[in-house]
C-alpha cells in the first residue's frame, strides 16, 4: 500500500525550512573548497611542475572531515557581522534584477532585429578572450555572449528567421563584391580591390 501526503506549511514554517536549507547550503559551500583544495594538492604530477600555479598543502595535513570543517566554520562565522547574511541576500537580489533587466532588453532587441530582417548573421566570437584585452570586463557585463550564442538564435528559430554564425577571422579583410582578401586598416569601412 502506498501513501501520499502533501505538506501545506504555514508562512512561519516555510520561513524556518528556508532558513535551515540556507544554512545547509552555506555549510556545504564553505566546506567544499577545503576538500577540493586538499584533493588538488595531491594531484600534482610527480615529474613536472604546474605552469600556472601549484597549491600545495602540507603532506601531514589531514583530510578535512566534518569535525575539522565545523570548527573552521565556527571560527569563520565569528569574523562576519550580524547582518552579513541579510546584506548578502539584498545584494543578490539587486544582481538578479540587473540580470533580468539585461535579459529582457536582449529579448526585445532580438525581436526587433527579427522584425526587420529575413536573415541574421553574427560573428562567432569568444567574449571571454575579449574580456582579457583592452575592453576588460565590459563584454561580459553586457551579456554579449549570452545574447549572440543563446538568445538571438533562439528568437530567430522561434520567429523562423535564418541565423548563421560567421568565422570571425578575416571577415573585415574580404571584399564584399568579389570575396578577395584586401589588407586594410581597421578605421577603413569599405574594401576595394586594387
PDB file of C-alpha atoms in Angstrom:
ATOM      1  CA  UNK A   1       0.000   0.000   0.000  1.00  0.00           C
ATOM      2  CA  UNK A   2       1.357   3.439  -0.961  1.00  0.00           C
ATOM      3  CA  UNK A   3       0.561   6.616   0.899  1.00  0.00           C
ATOM      4  CA  UNK A   4       0.888  10.134  -0.468  1.00  0.00           C
ATOM      5  CA  UNK A   5       0.959  13.235   1.670  1.00  0.00           C
ATOM      6  CA  UNK A   6       1.017  16.859   0.640  1.00  0.00           C
ATOM      7  CA  UNK A   7       2.693  19.270   3.024  1.00  0.00           C
ATOM      8  CA  UNK A   8       0.996  22.609   3.496  1.00  0.00           C
ATOM      9  CA  UNK A   9       3.296  24.528   5.825  1.00  0.00           C
ATOM     10  CA  UNK A  10       2.377  27.864   7.297  1.00  0.00           C
ATOM     11  CA  UNK A  11       4.300  31.011   6.422  1.00  0.00           C
ATOM     12  CA  UNK A  12       6.325  30.679   9.628  1.00  0.00           C
ATOM     13  CA  UNK A  13       7.183  27.039   8.835  1.00  0.00           C
ATOM     14  CA  UNK A  14       8.171  27.984   5.275  1.00  0.00           C
ATOM     15  CA  UNK A  15      10.469  30.651   6.659  1.00  0.00           C
ATOM     16  CA  UNK A  16      12.048  28.167   9.103  1.00  0.00           C
ATOM     17  CA  UNK A  17      12.520  25.497   6.388  1.00  0.00           C
ATOM     18  CA  UNK A  18      14.124  28.035   4.039  1.00  0.00           C
ATOM     19  CA  UNK A  19      16.410  29.194   6.865  1.00  0.00           C
ATOM     20  CA  UNK A  20      17.527  25.605   7.564  1.00  0.00           C
ATOM     21  CA  UNK A  21      18.115  24.878   3.876  1.00  0.00           C
ATOM     22  CA  UNK A  22      20.050  28.140   3.528  1.00  0.00           C
ATOM     23  CA  UNK A  23      22.279  27.177   6.455  1.00  0.00           C
ATOM     24  CA  UNK A  24      22.884  23.754   4.900  1.00  0.00           C
ATOM     25  CA  UNK A  25      23.823  25.398   1.608  1.00  0.00           C
ATOM     26  CA  UNK A  26      26.219  27.790   3.345  1.00  0.00           C
ATOM     27  CA  UNK A  27      27.906  24.966   5.261  1.00  0.00           C
ATOM     28  CA  UNK A  28      28.254  22.927   2.061  1.00  0.00           C
ATOM     29  CA  UNK A  29      29.655  25.901   0.112  1.00  0.00           C
ATOM     30  CA  UNK A  30      32.099  26.622   2.935  1.00  0.00           C
ATOM     31  CA  UNK A  31      33.309  23.018   3.195  1.00  0.00           C
ATOM     32  CA  UNK A  32      33.521  22.097  -0.488  1.00  0.00           C
ATOM     33  CA  UNK A  33      36.521  24.321  -1.408  1.00  0.00           C
ATOM     34  CA  UNK A  34      38.509  22.929   1.513  1.00  0.00           C
ATOM     35  CA  UNK A  35      38.001  19.374   0.308  1.00  0.00           C
ATOM     36  CA  UNK A  36      38.802  20.329  -3.285  1.00  0.00           C
ATOM     37  CA  UNK A  37      41.965  22.135  -2.191  1.00  0.00           C
ATOM     38  CA  UNK A  38      43.063  19.110  -0.188  1.00  0.00           C
ATOM     39  CA  UNK A  39      42.462  16.791  -3.161  1.00  0.00           C
ATOM     40  CA  UNK A  40      44.073  19.146  -5.690  1.00  0.00           C
ATOM     41  CA  UNK A  41      47.169  19.491  -3.536  1.00  0.00           C
ATOM     42  CA  UNK A  42      47.747  15.772  -4.008  1.00  0.00           C
ATOM     43  CA  UNK A  43      47.107  15.668  -7.777  1.00  0.00           C
ATOM     44  CA  UNK A  44      50.271  17.405  -8.992  1.00  0.00           C
ATOM     45  CA  UNK A  45      52.345  15.383 -11.459  1.00  0.00           C
ATOM     46  CA  UNK A  46      55.485  13.871  -9.991  1.00  0.00           C
ATOM     47  CA  UNK A  47      57.715  14.598 -12.972  1.00  0.00           C
ATOM     48  CA  UNK A  48      56.681  18.189 -13.824  1.00  0.00           C
ATOM     49  CA  UNK A  49      55.676  21.455 -12.175  1.00  0.00           C
ATOM     50  CA  UNK A  50      52.456  23.251 -12.994  1.00  0.00           C
ATOM     51  CA  UNK A  51      52.879  26.142 -15.446  1.00  0.00           C
ATOM     52  CA  UNK A  52      50.180  28.266 -13.824  1.00  0.00           C
ATOM     53  CA  UNK A  53      50.411  27.570 -10.109  1.00  0.00           C
ATOM     54  CA  UNK A  54      50.756  24.841  -7.573  1.00  0.00           C
ATOM     55  CA  UNK A  55      48.596  24.901  -4.462  1.00  0.00           C
ATOM     56  CA  UNK A  56      50.276  22.549  -2.052  1.00  0.00           C
ATOM     57  CA  UNK A  57      49.081  21.752   1.434  1.00  0.00           C
ATOM     58  CA  UNK A  58      51.457  20.149   3.908  1.00  0.00           C
ATOM     59  CA  UNK A  59      51.759  16.377   3.454  1.00  0.00           C
ATOM     60  CA  UNK A  60      50.677  15.726   7.026  1.00  0.00           C
ATOM     61  CA  UNK A  61      47.539  17.899   6.710  1.00  0.00           C
ATOM     62  CA  UNK A  62      44.522  15.715   7.494  1.00  0.00           C
ATOM     63  CA  UNK A  63      41.629  15.258   5.111  1.00  0.00           C
ATOM     64  CA  UNK A  64      39.075  17.964   6.048  1.00  0.00           C
ATOM     65  CA  UNK A  65      36.323  15.905   7.687  1.00  0.00           C
ATOM     66  CA  UNK A  66      33.096  17.118   9.262  1.00  0.00           C
ATOM     67  CA  UNK A  67      34.536  17.965  12.690  1.00  0.00           C
ATOM     68  CA  UNK A  68      37.521  19.938  11.356  1.00  0.00           C
ATOM     69  CA  UNK A  69      35.317  21.879   8.958  1.00  0.00           C
ATOM     70  CA  UNK A  70      32.735  22.583  11.675  1.00  0.00           C
ATOM     71  CA  UNK A  71      35.451  24.155  13.835  1.00  0.00           C
ATOM     72  CA  UNK A  72      36.681  26.258  10.913  1.00  0.00           C
ATOM     73  CA  UNK A  73      33.131  27.361  10.064  1.00  0.00           C
ATOM     74  CA  UNK A  74      32.514  28.417  13.666  1.00  0.00           C
ATOM     75  CA  UNK A  75      35.746  30.419  13.639  1.00  0.00           C
ATOM     76  CA  UNK A  76      34.868  31.993  10.290  1.00  0.00           C
ATOM     77  CA  UNK A  77      31.379  32.982  11.468  1.00  0.00           C
ATOM     78  CA  UNK A  78      32.899  34.975  14.312  1.00  0.00           C
ATOM     79  CA  UNK A  79      34.516  37.292  11.742  1.00  0.00           C
ATOM     80  CA  UNK A  80      31.249  38.167   9.934  1.00  0.00           C
ATOM     81  CA  UNK A  81      28.986  40.987  11.133  1.00  0.00           C
ATOM     82  CA  UNK A  82      25.497  40.101  12.358  1.00  0.00           C
ATOM     83  CA  UNK A  83      23.666  41.471   9.316  1.00  0.00           C
ATOM     84  CA  UNK A  84      26.060  39.987   6.765  1.00  0.00           C
ATOM     85  CA  UNK A  85      23.562  37.383   5.565  1.00  0.00           C
ATOM     86  CA  UNK A  86      20.803  39.967   5.094  1.00  0.00           C
ATOM     87  CA  UNK A  87      23.177  42.225   3.178  1.00  0.00           C
ATOM     88  CA  UNK A  88      24.371  39.300   1.065  1.00  0.00           C
ATOM     89  CA  UNK A  89      20.772  38.414   0.135  1.00  0.00           C
ATOM     90  CA  UNK A  90      19.970  42.038  -0.681  1.00  0.00           C
ATOM     91  CA  UNK A  91      22.998  42.314  -2.966  1.00  0.00           C
ATOM     92  CA  UNK A  92      21.999  39.029  -4.619  1.00  0.00           C
ATOM     93  CA  UNK A  93      18.505  40.395  -5.322  1.00  0.00           C
ATOM     94  CA  UNK A  94      19.996  43.541  -6.884  1.00  0.00           C
ATOM     95  CA  UNK A  95      22.275  41.462  -9.122  1.00  0.00           C
ATOM     96  CA  UNK A  96      19.327  39.248 -10.109  1.00  0.00           C
ATOM     97  CA  UNK A  97      17.228  42.307 -11.001  1.00  0.00           C
ATOM     98  CA  UNK A  98      20.080  43.654 -13.156  1.00  0.00           C
ATOM     99  CA  UNK A  99      20.451  40.277 -14.903  1.00  0.00           C
ATOM    100  CA  UNK A 100      16.682  40.051 -15.502  1.00  0.00           C
ATOM    101  CA  UNK A 101      16.560  43.594 -16.904  1.00  0.00           C
ATOM    102  CA  UNK A 102      19.503  42.857 -19.207  1.00  0.00           C
ATOM    103  CA  UNK A 103      17.899  39.620 -20.419  1.00  0.00           C
ATOM    104  CA  UNK A 104      14.575  41.397 -21.045  1.00  0.00           C
ATOM    105  CA  UNK A 105      16.364  44.045 -23.104  1.00  0.00           C
ATOM    106  CA  UNK A 106      18.206  41.304 -25.056  1.00  0.00           C
ATOM    107  CA  UNK A 107      14.930  39.585 -25.918  1.00  0.00           C
ATOM    108  CA  UNK A 108      13.359  42.873 -27.026  1.00  0.00           C
ATOM    109  CA  UNK A 109      16.415  43.642 -29.162  1.00  0.00           C
ATOM    110  CA  UNK A 110      16.362  40.155 -30.709  1.00  0.00           C
ATOM    111  CA  UNK A 111      12.676  40.522 -31.634  1.00  0.00           C
ATOM    112  CA  UNK A 112      13.361  43.988 -33.050  1.00  0.00           C
ATOM    113  CA  UNK A 113      16.181  42.581 -35.217  1.00  0.00           C
ATOM    114  CA  UNK A 114      13.956  39.724 -36.415  1.00  0.00           C
ATOM    115  CA  UNK A 115      11.198  42.185 -37.350  1.00  0.00           C
ATOM    116  CA  UNK A 116      13.464  43.942 -39.818  1.00  0.00           C
ATOM    117  CA  UNK A 117      15.340  41.030 -41.395  1.00  0.00           C
ATOM    118  CA  UNK A 118      14.830  37.652 -43.004  1.00  0.00           C
ATOM    119  CA  UNK A 119      18.368  36.530 -42.249  1.00  0.00           C
ATOM    120  CA  UNK A 120      20.754  37.444 -39.436  1.00  0.00           C
ATOM    121  CA  UNK A 121      24.459  36.650 -39.310  1.00  0.00           C
ATOM    122  CA  UNK A 122      26.739  37.100 -36.339  1.00  0.00           C
ATOM    123  CA  UNK A 123      30.428  36.549 -35.771  1.00  0.00           C
ATOM    124  CA  UNK A 124      31.164  33.505 -33.653  1.00  0.00           C
ATOM    125  CA  UNK A 125      33.184  35.456 -31.075  1.00  0.00           C
ATOM    126  CA  UNK A 126      34.557  34.218 -27.775  1.00  0.00           C
ATOM    127  CA  UNK A 127      33.854  37.122 -25.431  1.00  0.00           C
ATOM    128  CA  UNK A 128      35.945  35.584 -22.646  1.00  0.00           C
ATOM    129  CA  UNK A 129      39.044  36.315 -24.742  1.00  0.00           C
ATOM    130  CA  UNK A 130      37.854  39.873 -25.427  1.00  0.00           C
ATOM    131  CA  UNK A 131      37.490  40.418 -21.677  1.00  0.00           C
ATOM    132  CA  UNK A 132      41.225  39.843 -21.267  1.00  0.00           C
ATOM    133  CA  UNK A 133      42.070  42.603 -23.733  1.00  0.00           C
ATOM    134  CA  UNK A 134      41.523  46.337 -23.762  1.00  0.00           C
ATOM    135  CA  UNK A 135      37.753  46.030 -23.319  1.00  0.00           C
ATOM    136  CA  UNK A 136      38.134  44.469 -19.884  1.00  0.00           C
ATOM    137  CA  UNK A 137      35.013  43.009 -18.309  1.00  0.00           C
ATOM    138  CA  UNK A 138      32.588  45.158 -20.335  1.00  0.00           C
ATOM    139  CA  UNK A 139      31.587  42.444 -22.879  1.00  0.00           C
ATOM    140  CA  UNK A 140      30.896  40.048 -20.017  1.00  0.00           C
ATOM    141  CA  UNK A 141      28.952  42.646 -18.011  1.00  0.00           C
ATOM    142  CA  UNK A 142      26.793  43.425 -21.037  1.00  0.00           C
ATOM    143  CA  UNK A 143      25.982  39.744 -21.526  1.00  0.00           C
ATOM    144  CA  UNK A 144      27.021  39.812 -25.186  1.00  0.00           C
ATOM    145  CA  UNK A 145      27.935  36.127 -25.222  1.00  0.00           C
ATOM    146  CA  UNK A 146      24.525  35.149 -23.894  1.00  0.00           C
ATOM    147  CA  UNK A 147      22.855  37.381 -26.487  1.00  0.00           C
ATOM    148  CA  UNK A 148      24.878  36.188 -29.512  1.00  0.00           C
ATOM    149  CA  UNK A 149      25.049  32.488 -28.625  1.00  0.00           C
ATOM    150  CA  UNK A 150      21.723  31.799 -26.866  1.00  0.00           C
ATOM    151  CA  UNK A 151      19.023  34.465 -27.015  1.00  0.00           C
ATOM    152  CA  UNK A 152      19.328  35.665 -30.627  1.00  0.00           C
ATOM    153  CA  UNK A 153      19.499  32.150 -32.152  1.00  0.00           C
ATOM    154  CA  UNK A 154      16.524  31.073 -30.033  1.00  0.00           C
ATOM    155  CA  UNK A 155      14.392  34.046 -31.038  1.00  0.00           C
ATOM    156  CA  UNK A 156      15.390  33.622 -34.701  1.00  0.00           C
ATOM    157  CA  UNK A 157      14.368  29.949 -34.562  1.00  0.00           C
ATOM    158  CA  UNK A 158      11.043  30.824 -32.963  1.00  0.00           C
ATOM    159  CA  UNK A 159      10.366  33.610 -35.475  1.00  0.00           C
ATOM    160  CA  UNK A 160      11.553  31.447 -38.429  1.00  0.00           C
ATOM    161  CA  UNK A 161      14.379  33.850 -39.318  1.00  0.00           C
ATOM    162  CA  UNK A 162      17.624  32.270 -40.522  1.00  0.00           C
ATOM    163  CA  UNK A 163      20.521  32.782 -38.118  1.00  0.00           C
ATOM    164  CA  UNK A 164      24.068  31.909 -39.151  1.00  0.00           C
ATOM    165  CA  UNK A 165      27.391  32.201 -37.377  1.00  0.00           C
ATOM    166  CA  UNK A 166      30.375  33.513 -39.316  1.00  0.00           C
ATOM    167  CA  UNK A 167      34.018  32.742 -38.599  1.00  0.00           C
ATOM    168  CA  UNK A 168      35.426  35.991 -37.148  1.00  0.00           C
ATOM    169  CA  UNK A 169      38.933  35.537 -38.573  1.00  0.00           C
ATOM    170  CA  UNK A 170      39.498  37.786 -41.573  1.00  0.00           C
ATOM    171  CA  UNK A 171      35.897  38.867 -42.135  1.00  0.00           C
ATOM    172  CA  UNK A 172      36.784  42.564 -42.203  1.00  0.00           C
ATOM    173  CA  UNK A 173      39.538  41.895 -44.772  1.00  0.00           C
ATOM    174  CA  UNK A 174      37.319  40.405 -47.502  1.00  0.00           C
ATOM    175  CA  UNK A 175      35.934  42.407 -50.402  1.00  0.00           C
ATOM    176  CA  UNK A 176      32.130  42.338 -50.360  1.00  0.00           C
ATOM    177  CA  UNK A 177      31.884  42.238 -54.168  1.00  0.00           C
ATOM    178  CA  UNK A 178      34.399  39.592 -55.228  1.00  0.00           C
ATOM    179  CA  UNK A 179      35.497  37.988 -51.939  1.00  0.00           C
ATOM    180  CA  UNK A 180      39.209  38.717 -52.468  1.00  0.00           C
ATOM    181  CA  UNK A 181      41.317  39.345 -49.386  1.00  0.00           C
ATOM    182  CA  UNK A 182      42.224  43.032 -49.127  1.00  0.00           C
ATOM    183  CA  UNK A 183      44.555  44.161 -46.361  1.00  0.00           C
ATOM    184  CA  UNK A 184      43.247  47.333 -44.765  1.00  0.00           C
ATOM    185  CA  UNK A 185      43.460  49.216 -41.538  1.00  0.00           C
ATOM    186  CA  UNK A 186      40.632  48.952 -39.028  1.00  0.00           C
ATOM    187  CA  UNK A 187      39.421  52.541 -39.449  1.00  0.00           C
ATOM    188  CA  UNK A 188      38.501  51.881 -43.114  1.00  0.00           C
ATOM    189  CA  UNK A 189      34.928  50.708 -43.510  1.00  0.00           C
ATOM    190  CA  UNK A 190      34.903  49.660 -47.159  1.00  0.00           C
ATOM    191  CA  UNK A 191      37.192  47.439 -49.159  1.00  0.00           C
ATOM    192  CA  UNK A 192      38.055  47.873 -52.834  1.00  0.00           C
ATOM    193  CA  UNK A 193      40.163  45.546 -54.926  1.00  0.00           C
ATOM    194  CA  UNK A 194      43.183  47.386 -56.468  1.00  0.00           C
TER     195      UNK A 194
END
